[in-house]
């Protein structure tokens, strides 16, 4: 259920209404929007509460919400969520570009790729220290050492960092080193992991399970939000279909659909979404045209020798740079800003 109040409502009156709601043993989440303020009510509310709210001064409308996810829904939070990390805004009108290898392989590899991501105009360095692999004998990532390598490269080059976390036990150490934690497609419904991520404030990029519906995806996000971490972004990374030419089928429609159902930023991953380098440029541009708030793209200096099989979908550095330069022209046509020459305001400006 949501109660909509006028935007002119005073803080005192809003607090009175919230106190009244809480007397019923349910939670009230206030979202102050540009045009209206919404109080989202979570928990089993008695019908009497709805009746009373309708009569309270300051309340304009009370609406029952039947969706199973609440905090993730746009009904509860009409304005877009903008996640601010060290000067970078994700989910607003700026396009966010995350680039880097599938896996952290060595300090030299990450240092060089970070330099190239920064030079091309990206804001976030990607790289997995813990890799979820289909087979147990495949390279599993270099672990904590990889987190340190990522953090060092981010600091040196003025980039945010994103890395995957696979188990609840590793959340704290990953959060101590990285700015954004990625939940991979295979872990979208690892509820213990999602619950643990709800207990911290580090932003989370939640990838869509490769066979998850929008409803299941948004319910997975709800786990993190319900735990108290509001900093969640959704990532469309392709789903499994009957087609085998591409590794996955990038569901471009997911971008506007998720943005209509939810206020959370939506990031597209054209690398895993296609599994083919030659498709990454077109699917990146299509994602931006579809309204994506950002992209996460694999890039490697020596993709033929990458330690995961994802070299085949990784851009070469010059392709990555050309893509970002094209996106600089495309972004304004799609209602976004993207400036590849933006001052490196981040370099050396924090310690983590
Ligand atoms: C990755 O980002 O390298 C990755 C393993 O992604 P996904 O979980 O989408 O397969
Ligand atoms: Mn990968």
Short mmCIF file of C-alpha atoms and ligand atoms in Angstrom, two decimals:
data_model
loop_
_atom_site.label_atom_id
_atom_site.label_comp_id
_atom_site.label_asym_id
_atom_site.label_seq_id
_atom_site.Cartn_x
_atom_site.Cartn_y
_atom_site.Cartn_z
CA UNK A 1 0.00 0.00 0.00
CA UNK A 2 1.20 3.55 -0.63
CA UNK A 3 -0.06 6.84 0.74
CA UNK A 4 0.53 9.84 -1.48
CA UNK A 5 0.84 13.23 0.14
CA UNK A 6 1.16 16.68 -1.31
CA UNK A 7 4.71 17.90 -1.77
CA UNK A 8 3.89 20.89 0.38
CA UNK A 9 3.41 18.70 3.43
CA UNK A 10 5.59 19.77 6.35
CA UNK A 11 8.21 17.46 7.84
CA UNK A 12 6.30 17.52 11.15
CA UNK A 13 3.04 16.40 9.59
CA UNK A 14 4.82 13.70 7.60
CA UNK A 15 6.47 12.43 10.77
CA UNK A 16 3.07 12.32 12.52
CA UNK A 17 1.60 10.25 9.71
CA UNK A 18 4.60 7.89 9.74
CA UNK A 19 4.28 7.45 13.53
CA UNK A 20 0.61 6.65 13.09
CA UNK A 21 1.39 4.03 10.43
CA UNK A 22 4.08 2.43 12.59
CA UNK A 23 1.60 1.96 15.43
CA UNK A 24 0.03 -0.73 13.24
CA UNK A 25 3.26 -2.75 13.38
CA UNK A 26 4.20 -2.11 9.73
CA UNK A 27 7.12 -0.23 8.17
CA UNK A 28 6.82 3.17 6.47
CA UNK A 29 9.35 4.23 3.80
CA UNK A 30 9.19 7.87 2.77
CA UNK A 31 10.23 8.89 -0.72
CA UNK A 32 10.19 12.64 -1.33
CA UNK A 33 9.82 13.15 -5.06
CA UNK A 34 9.80 16.27 -7.19
CA UNK A 35 6.04 16.41 -7.51
CA UNK A 36 4.76 14.23 -4.74
CA UNK A 37 5.84 12.43 -1.62
CA UNK A 38 5.07 8.75 -1.30
CA UNK A 39 4.90 6.79 1.92
CA UNK A 40 5.36 3.11 1.12
CA UNK A 41 3.87 0.77 3.69
CA UNK A 42 5.43 -2.67 4.05
CA UNK A 43 3.92 -5.44 6.09
CA UNK A 44 0.40 -6.73 6.46
CA UNK A 45 -1.63 -3.59 6.92
CA UNK A 46 -5.11 -3.79 8.43
CA UNK A 47 -7.86 -2.40 6.20
CA UNK A 48 -8.59 0.09 8.99
CA UNK A 49 -5.19 1.72 8.43
CA UNK A 50 -6.06 2.49 4.81
CA UNK A 51 -9.38 3.99 5.91
CA UNK A 52 -7.76 6.15 8.57
CA UNK A 53 -5.01 7.34 6.22
CA UNK A 54 -7.58 8.41 3.63
CA UNK A 55 -9.08 10.74 6.19
CA UNK A 56 -5.86 12.23 7.51
CA UNK A 57 -5.03 15.77 6.48
CA UNK A 58 -2.07 15.90 4.12
CA UNK A 59 -2.86 12.51 2.56
CA UNK A 60 -4.20 12.80 -0.99
CA UNK A 61 -4.56 9.18 -2.03
CA UNK A 62 -4.09 5.67 -0.70
CA UNK A 63 -3.40 2.92 -3.24
CA UNK A 64 -3.06 -0.80 -2.77
CA UNK A 65 0.06 -2.22 -4.49
CA UNK A 66 -0.28 -5.82 -5.52
CA UNK A 67 3.30 -6.38 -6.74
CA UNK A 68 5.34 -8.73 -4.56
CA UNK A 69 8.33 -6.38 -4.64
CA UNK A 70 7.73 -2.98 -3.06
CA UNK A 71 10.90 -1.00 -2.39
CA UNK A 72 12.17 -1.79 -5.89
CA UNK A 73 8.96 -0.61 -7.54
CA UNK A 74 8.39 2.77 -9.08
CA UNK A 75 5.07 2.97 -7.26
CA UNK A 76 6.93 3.25 -3.98
CA UNK A 77 9.65 5.54 -5.31
CA UNK A 78 8.50 7.61 -8.30
CA UNK A 79 11.82 9.40 -8.96
CA UNK A 80 14.88 7.66 -10.38
CA UNK A 81 17.40 6.46 -7.84
CA UNK A 82 20.73 8.15 -8.40
CA UNK A 83 23.68 6.39 -6.77
CA UNK A 84 26.53 8.78 -6.01
CA UNK A 85 30.01 7.32 -5.59
CA UNK A 86 33.02 9.60 -5.23
CA UNK A 87 31.74 12.15 -7.71
CA UNK A 88 30.23 9.68 -10.19
CA UNK A 89 26.43 9.64 -10.48
CA UNK A 90 24.80 6.43 -11.66
CA UNK A 91 21.14 6.56 -12.62
CA UNK A 92 20.89 10.28 -13.35
CA UNK A 93 21.39 11.86 -16.74
CA UNK A 94 25.02 10.84 -16.98
CA UNK A 95 25.99 7.68 -18.84
CA UNK A 96 28.26 5.40 -16.79
CA UNK A 97 30.82 3.29 -18.58
CA UNK A 98 32.46 0.36 -16.82
CA UNK A 99 35.24 -1.40 -18.69
CA UNK A 100 37.94 -3.95 -18.06
CA UNK A 101 38.80 -7.61 -18.28
CA UNK A 102 36.67 -10.54 -17.24
CA UNK A 103 39.24 -11.53 -14.62
CA UNK A 104 42.11 -9.91 -12.76
CA UNK A 105 45.19 -11.72 -14.01
CA UNK A 106 48.20 -9.69 -12.83
CA UNK A 107 49.05 -6.20 -11.48
CA UNK A 108 50.60 -5.24 -14.84
CA UNK A 109 47.51 -6.32 -16.79
CA UNK A 110 45.14 -4.35 -14.56
CA UNK A 111 47.36 -1.28 -14.41
CA UNK A 112 47.56 -1.10 -18.21
CA UNK A 113 43.85 -1.76 -18.75
CA UNK A 114 42.90 0.79 -16.08
CA UNK A 115 45.02 3.39 -17.84
CA UNK A 116 43.26 2.62 -21.13
CA UNK A 117 39.76 2.69 -19.58
CA UNK A 118 40.53 6.10 -18.09
CA UNK A 119 42.10 7.41 -21.27
CA UNK A 120 39.04 6.38 -23.27
CA UNK A 121 36.74 8.22 -20.84
CA UNK A 122 35.31 5.39 -18.72
CA UNK A 123 34.50 5.95 -15.07
CA UNK A 124 34.62 2.43 -13.63
CA UNK A 125 37.18 -0.39 -13.87
CA UNK A 126 35.73 -3.89 -13.94
CA UNK A 127 37.62 -7.07 -13.08
CA UNK A 128 36.77 -10.31 -11.31
CA UNK A 129 38.99 -11.61 -8.53
CA UNK A 130 36.52 -14.40 -7.75
CA UNK A 131 35.17 -16.02 -10.89
CA UNK A 132 32.02 -18.16 -11.05
CA UNK A 133 32.99 -20.84 -13.57
CA UNK A 134 30.75 -23.46 -15.09
CA UNK A 135 33.41 -26.14 -14.66
CA UNK A 136 35.32 -26.78 -11.42
CA UNK A 137 38.67 -27.22 -13.21
CA UNK A 138 38.57 -23.83 -14.95
CA UNK A 139 40.51 -20.83 -13.61
CA UNK A 140 38.59 -19.58 -10.56
CA UNK A 141 40.20 -16.16 -10.13
CA UNK A 142 43.14 -15.04 -8.01
CA UNK A 143 41.05 -14.12 -4.96
CA UNK A 144 41.90 -11.48 -2.38
CA UNK A 145 45.16 -10.53 -4.11
CA UNK A 146 43.04 -9.55 -7.10
CA UNK A 147 40.95 -7.23 -4.92
CA UNK A 148 44.12 -5.44 -3.83
CA UNK A 149 45.32 -5.11 -7.42
CA UNK A 150 41.96 -3.63 -8.47
CA UNK A 151 41.88 -1.16 -5.58
CA UNK A 152 45.42 0.01 -6.32
CA UNK A 153 44.67 0.53 -10.03
CA UNK A 154 41.46 2.40 -9.23
CA UNK A 155 43.30 4.75 -6.87
CA UNK A 156 46.17 5.33 -9.25
CA UNK A 157 44.08 6.03 -12.34
CA UNK A 158 41.08 7.74 -10.77
CA UNK A 159 38.50 5.08 -11.53
CA UNK A 160 35.80 3.49 -9.46
CA UNK A 161 36.11 -0.29 -9.26
CA UNK A 162 33.58 -3.09 -9.57
CA UNK A 163 34.22 -6.71 -8.74
CA UNK A 164 32.11 -9.82 -8.27
CA UNK A 165 31.31 -11.28 -4.87
CA UNK A 166 30.07 -14.86 -4.78
CA UNK A 167 29.53 -15.77 -1.15
CA UNK A 168 28.29 -13.95 1.97
CA UNK A 169 31.61 -14.62 3.77
CA UNK A 170 33.52 -12.57 1.21
CA UNK A 171 31.19 -9.56 1.16
CA UNK A 172 33.11 -7.59 3.79
CA UNK A 173 36.53 -8.04 2.25
CA UNK A 174 35.22 -7.27 -1.25
CA UNK A 175 33.43 -4.16 0.07
CA UNK A 176 36.63 -3.03 1.79
CA UNK A 177 38.43 -2.98 -1.56
CA UNK A 178 35.85 -2.20 -4.27
CA UNK A 179 33.39 0.63 -4.84
CA UNK A 180 30.68 -1.54 -6.40
CA UNK A 181 29.98 -5.22 -5.80
CA UNK A 182 28.68 -7.33 -8.64
CA UNK A 183 26.32 -10.24 -8.14
CA UNK A 184 26.65 -12.54 -11.12
CA UNK A 185 23.88 -14.12 -13.12
CA UNK A 186 24.34 -17.49 -11.40
CA UNK A 187 23.92 -15.91 -7.98
CA UNK A 188 20.89 -13.72 -8.63
CA UNK A 189 18.84 -15.92 -6.35
CA UNK A 190 21.55 -16.68 -3.80
CA UNK A 191 19.34 -15.32 -1.06
CA UNK A 192 21.95 -15.56 1.70
CA UNK A 193 24.28 -13.44 -0.43
CA UNK A 194 21.52 -10.92 -1.21
CA UNK A 195 20.58 -10.69 2.47
CA UNK A 196 24.19 -10.06 3.45
CA UNK A 197 24.48 -7.32 0.79
CA UNK A 198 21.44 -5.69 2.36
CA UNK A 199 23.36 -5.15 5.58
CA UNK A 200 26.01 -2.88 4.02
CA UNK A 201 25.77 0.36 2.07
CA UNK A 202 28.23 -0.45 -0.73
CA UNK A 203 26.46 -0.17 -4.11
CA UNK A 204 25.54 -3.46 -5.73
CA UNK A 205 25.22 -4.26 -9.43
CA UNK A 206 22.78 -7.14 -9.56
CA UNK A 207 22.90 -9.14 -12.77
CA UNK A 208 19.75 -10.72 -14.09
CA UNK A 209 19.67 -14.51 -13.75
CA UNK A 210 19.98 -16.01 -17.23
CA UNK A 211 16.50 -17.46 -16.96
CA UNK A 212 14.91 -14.95 -14.59
CA UNK A 213 11.71 -13.09 -15.34
CA UNK A 214 11.50 -9.35 -14.61
CA UNK A 215 9.42 -10.18 -11.56
CA UNK A 216 12.02 -12.60 -10.19
CA UNK A 217 14.79 -10.11 -10.96
CA UNK A 218 13.05 -7.28 -9.11
CA UNK A 219 12.28 -9.55 -6.18
CA UNK A 220 15.99 -10.41 -5.96
CA UNK A 221 16.74 -6.66 -5.83
CA UNK A 222 14.06 -6.34 -3.16
CA UNK A 223 16.06 -8.66 -0.86
CA UNK A 224 18.97 -6.20 -0.86
CA UNK A 225 16.73 -3.14 -0.49
CA UNK A 226 14.67 -4.74 2.28
CA UNK A 227 17.85 -5.35 4.26
CA UNK A 228 18.56 -1.62 4.27
CA UNK A 229 20.92 -1.07 1.32
CA UNK A 230 19.23 1.32 -1.13
CA UNK A 231 22.17 1.35 -3.57
CA UNK A 232 21.19 -1.26 -6.10
CA UNK A 233 21.56 -1.17 -9.87
CA UNK A 234 20.06 -3.73 -12.22
CA UNK A 235 22.08 -5.29 -15.02
CA UNK A 236 20.61 -6.89 -18.12
CA UNK A 237 23.24 -9.38 -19.32
CA UNK A 238 21.31 -11.60 -21.67
CA UNK A 239 19.05 -14.57 -21.11
CA UNK A 240 19.12 -18.13 -22.33
CA UNK A 241 16.92 -18.78 -25.37
CA UNK A 242 16.80 -21.44 -28.09
CA UNK A 243 19.37 -19.43 -30.09
CA UNK A 244 22.93 -20.71 -29.86
CA UNK A 245 24.70 -18.38 -32.32
CA UNK A 246 25.05 -15.84 -29.53
CA UNK A 247 26.10 -16.89 -26.02
CA UNK A 248 22.92 -15.32 -24.61
CA UNK A 249 20.10 -13.21 -26.03
CA UNK A 250 20.50 -9.63 -24.88
CA UNK A 251 16.98 -8.58 -23.92
CA UNK A 252 17.01 -4.94 -24.98
CA UNK A 253 13.36 -4.48 -24.05
CA UNK A 254 14.33 -5.27 -20.46
CA UNK A 255 15.89 -1.81 -20.25
CA UNK A 256 12.71 0.27 -20.70
CA UNK A 257 10.57 -2.37 -19.00
CA UNK A 258 12.72 -2.37 -15.86
CA UNK A 259 12.86 1.41 -15.88
CA UNK A 260 9.10 1.59 -15.99
CA UNK A 261 8.61 -0.98 -13.21
CA UNK A 262 11.48 0.26 -11.07
CA UNK A 263 13.36 3.42 -10.14
CA UNK A 264 16.72 1.62 -9.96
CA UNK A 265 19.47 2.38 -12.52
CA UNK A 266 19.69 -0.11 -15.38
CA UNK A 267 23.08 -1.11 -16.79
CA UNK A 268 23.51 -3.22 -19.92
CA UNK A 269 26.21 -5.85 -20.45
CA UNK A 270 26.58 -6.39 -24.21
CA UNK A 271 29.66 -8.61 -23.68
CA UNK A 272 27.98 -11.48 -21.83
CA UNK A 273 24.74 -10.57 -23.60
CA UNK A 274 26.21 -11.66 -26.95
CA UNK A 275 29.46 -13.50 -26.25
CA UNK A 276 30.83 -12.11 -29.51
CA UNK A 277 33.21 -9.18 -29.84
CA UNK A 278 31.80 -8.10 -33.22
CA UNK A 279 28.36 -7.54 -31.67
CA UNK A 280 29.44 -5.51 -28.67
CA UNK A 281 29.57 -2.14 -30.44
CA UNK A 282 26.09 -2.36 -31.97
CA UNK A 283 24.49 -3.76 -28.80
CA UNK A 284 26.20 -1.07 -26.69
CA UNK A 285 24.72 1.64 -28.88
CA UNK A 286 21.34 -0.09 -28.97
CA UNK A 287 21.37 -0.28 -25.16
CA UNK A 288 22.05 3.44 -24.85
CA UNK A 289 19.30 4.14 -27.38
CA UNK A 290 16.97 1.97 -25.28
CA UNK A 291 17.70 4.19 -22.28
CA UNK A 292 20.40 2.31 -20.36
CA UNK A 293 22.01 4.30 -17.56
CA UNK A 294 25.32 2.68 -18.31
CA UNK A 295 27.25 -0.18 -19.82
CA UNK A 296 29.61 -2.80 -18.45
CA UNK A 297 31.93 -3.90 -21.24
CA UNK A 298 34.78 -6.40 -21.28
CA UNK A 299 38.05 -5.05 -22.68
CA UNK A 300 41.42 -6.80 -22.74
CA UNK A 301 44.87 -5.91 -24.04
CA UNK A 302 45.51 -9.52 -25.10
CA UNK A 303 42.11 -11.18 -25.43
CA UNK A 304 43.48 -14.26 -27.23
CA UNK A 305 45.36 -15.16 -24.07
CA UNK A 306 42.79 -14.14 -21.47
CA UNK A 307 42.57 -16.56 -18.56
CA UNK A 308 38.82 -17.03 -18.88
CA UNK A 309 37.11 -17.91 -22.12
CA UNK A 310 35.73 -14.40 -22.33
CA UNK A 311 38.49 -13.09 -24.61
CA UNK A 312 36.20 -13.80 -27.57
CA UNK A 313 33.76 -11.18 -26.32
CA UNK A 314 36.36 -8.66 -25.11
CA UNK A 315 36.99 -5.51 -27.10
CA UNK A 316 40.52 -4.51 -28.01
CA UNK A 317 41.52 -1.20 -26.40
CA UNK A 318 41.23 0.77 -29.66
CA UNK A 319 37.71 -0.60 -30.24
CA UNK A 320 36.75 0.35 -26.69
CA UNK A 321 38.08 3.90 -27.18
CA UNK A 322 36.24 4.29 -30.51
CA UNK A 323 33.03 3.03 -28.93
CA UNK A 324 33.24 5.58 -26.12
CA UNK A 325 33.96 8.36 -28.57
CA UNK A 326 30.85 7.36 -30.58
CA UNK A 327 28.80 7.19 -27.37
CA UNK A 328 29.81 10.74 -26.59
CA UNK A 329 27.93 11.77 -29.75
CA UNK A 330 25.05 9.37 -29.25
CA UNK A 331 24.36 10.05 -25.57
CA UNK A 332 22.82 13.54 -25.99
CA UNK A 333 20.36 12.16 -28.56
CA UNK A 334 19.24 9.68 -25.93
CA UNK A 335 18.83 12.21 -23.14
CA UNK A 336 22.17 11.45 -21.47
CA UNK A 337 25.46 13.22 -20.94
CA UNK A 338 28.79 11.56 -21.57
CA UNK A 339 32.08 13.39 -21.76
CA UNK A 340 35.18 11.36 -22.52
CA UNK A 341 37.36 14.33 -21.55
CA UNK A 342 35.81 14.86 -18.15
CA UNK A 343 38.51 15.99 -15.73
CA UNK A 344 39.98 13.15 -13.69
CA UNK A 345 38.50 14.57 -10.52
CA UNK A 346 38.78 11.25 -8.80
CA UNK A 347 42.51 10.51 -9.10
CA UNK A 348 44.13 10.25 -5.71
CA UNK A 349 41.17 11.92 -4.03
CA UNK A 350 40.24 9.11 -1.68
CA UNK A 351 41.63 6.26 0.28
CA UNK A 352 40.03 2.87 0.31
C1 LIG B 1 31.32 -11.44 -15.60
O1 LIG B 1 30.90 -10.28 -15.47
O2 LIG B 1 32.48 -11.71 -15.94
C2 LIG B 1 30.35 -12.54 -15.41
C3 LIG B 1 30.76 -13.76 -15.05
O3 LIG B 1 29.09 -12.17 -15.67
P1 LIG B 1 27.71 -13.01 -15.64
O4 LIG B 1 27.47 -13.30 -14.20
O5 LIG B 1 26.74 -12.06 -16.24
O6 LIG B 1 27.93 -14.24 -16.47
MN1 LIG B 2 33.24 -12.43 -18.13
#
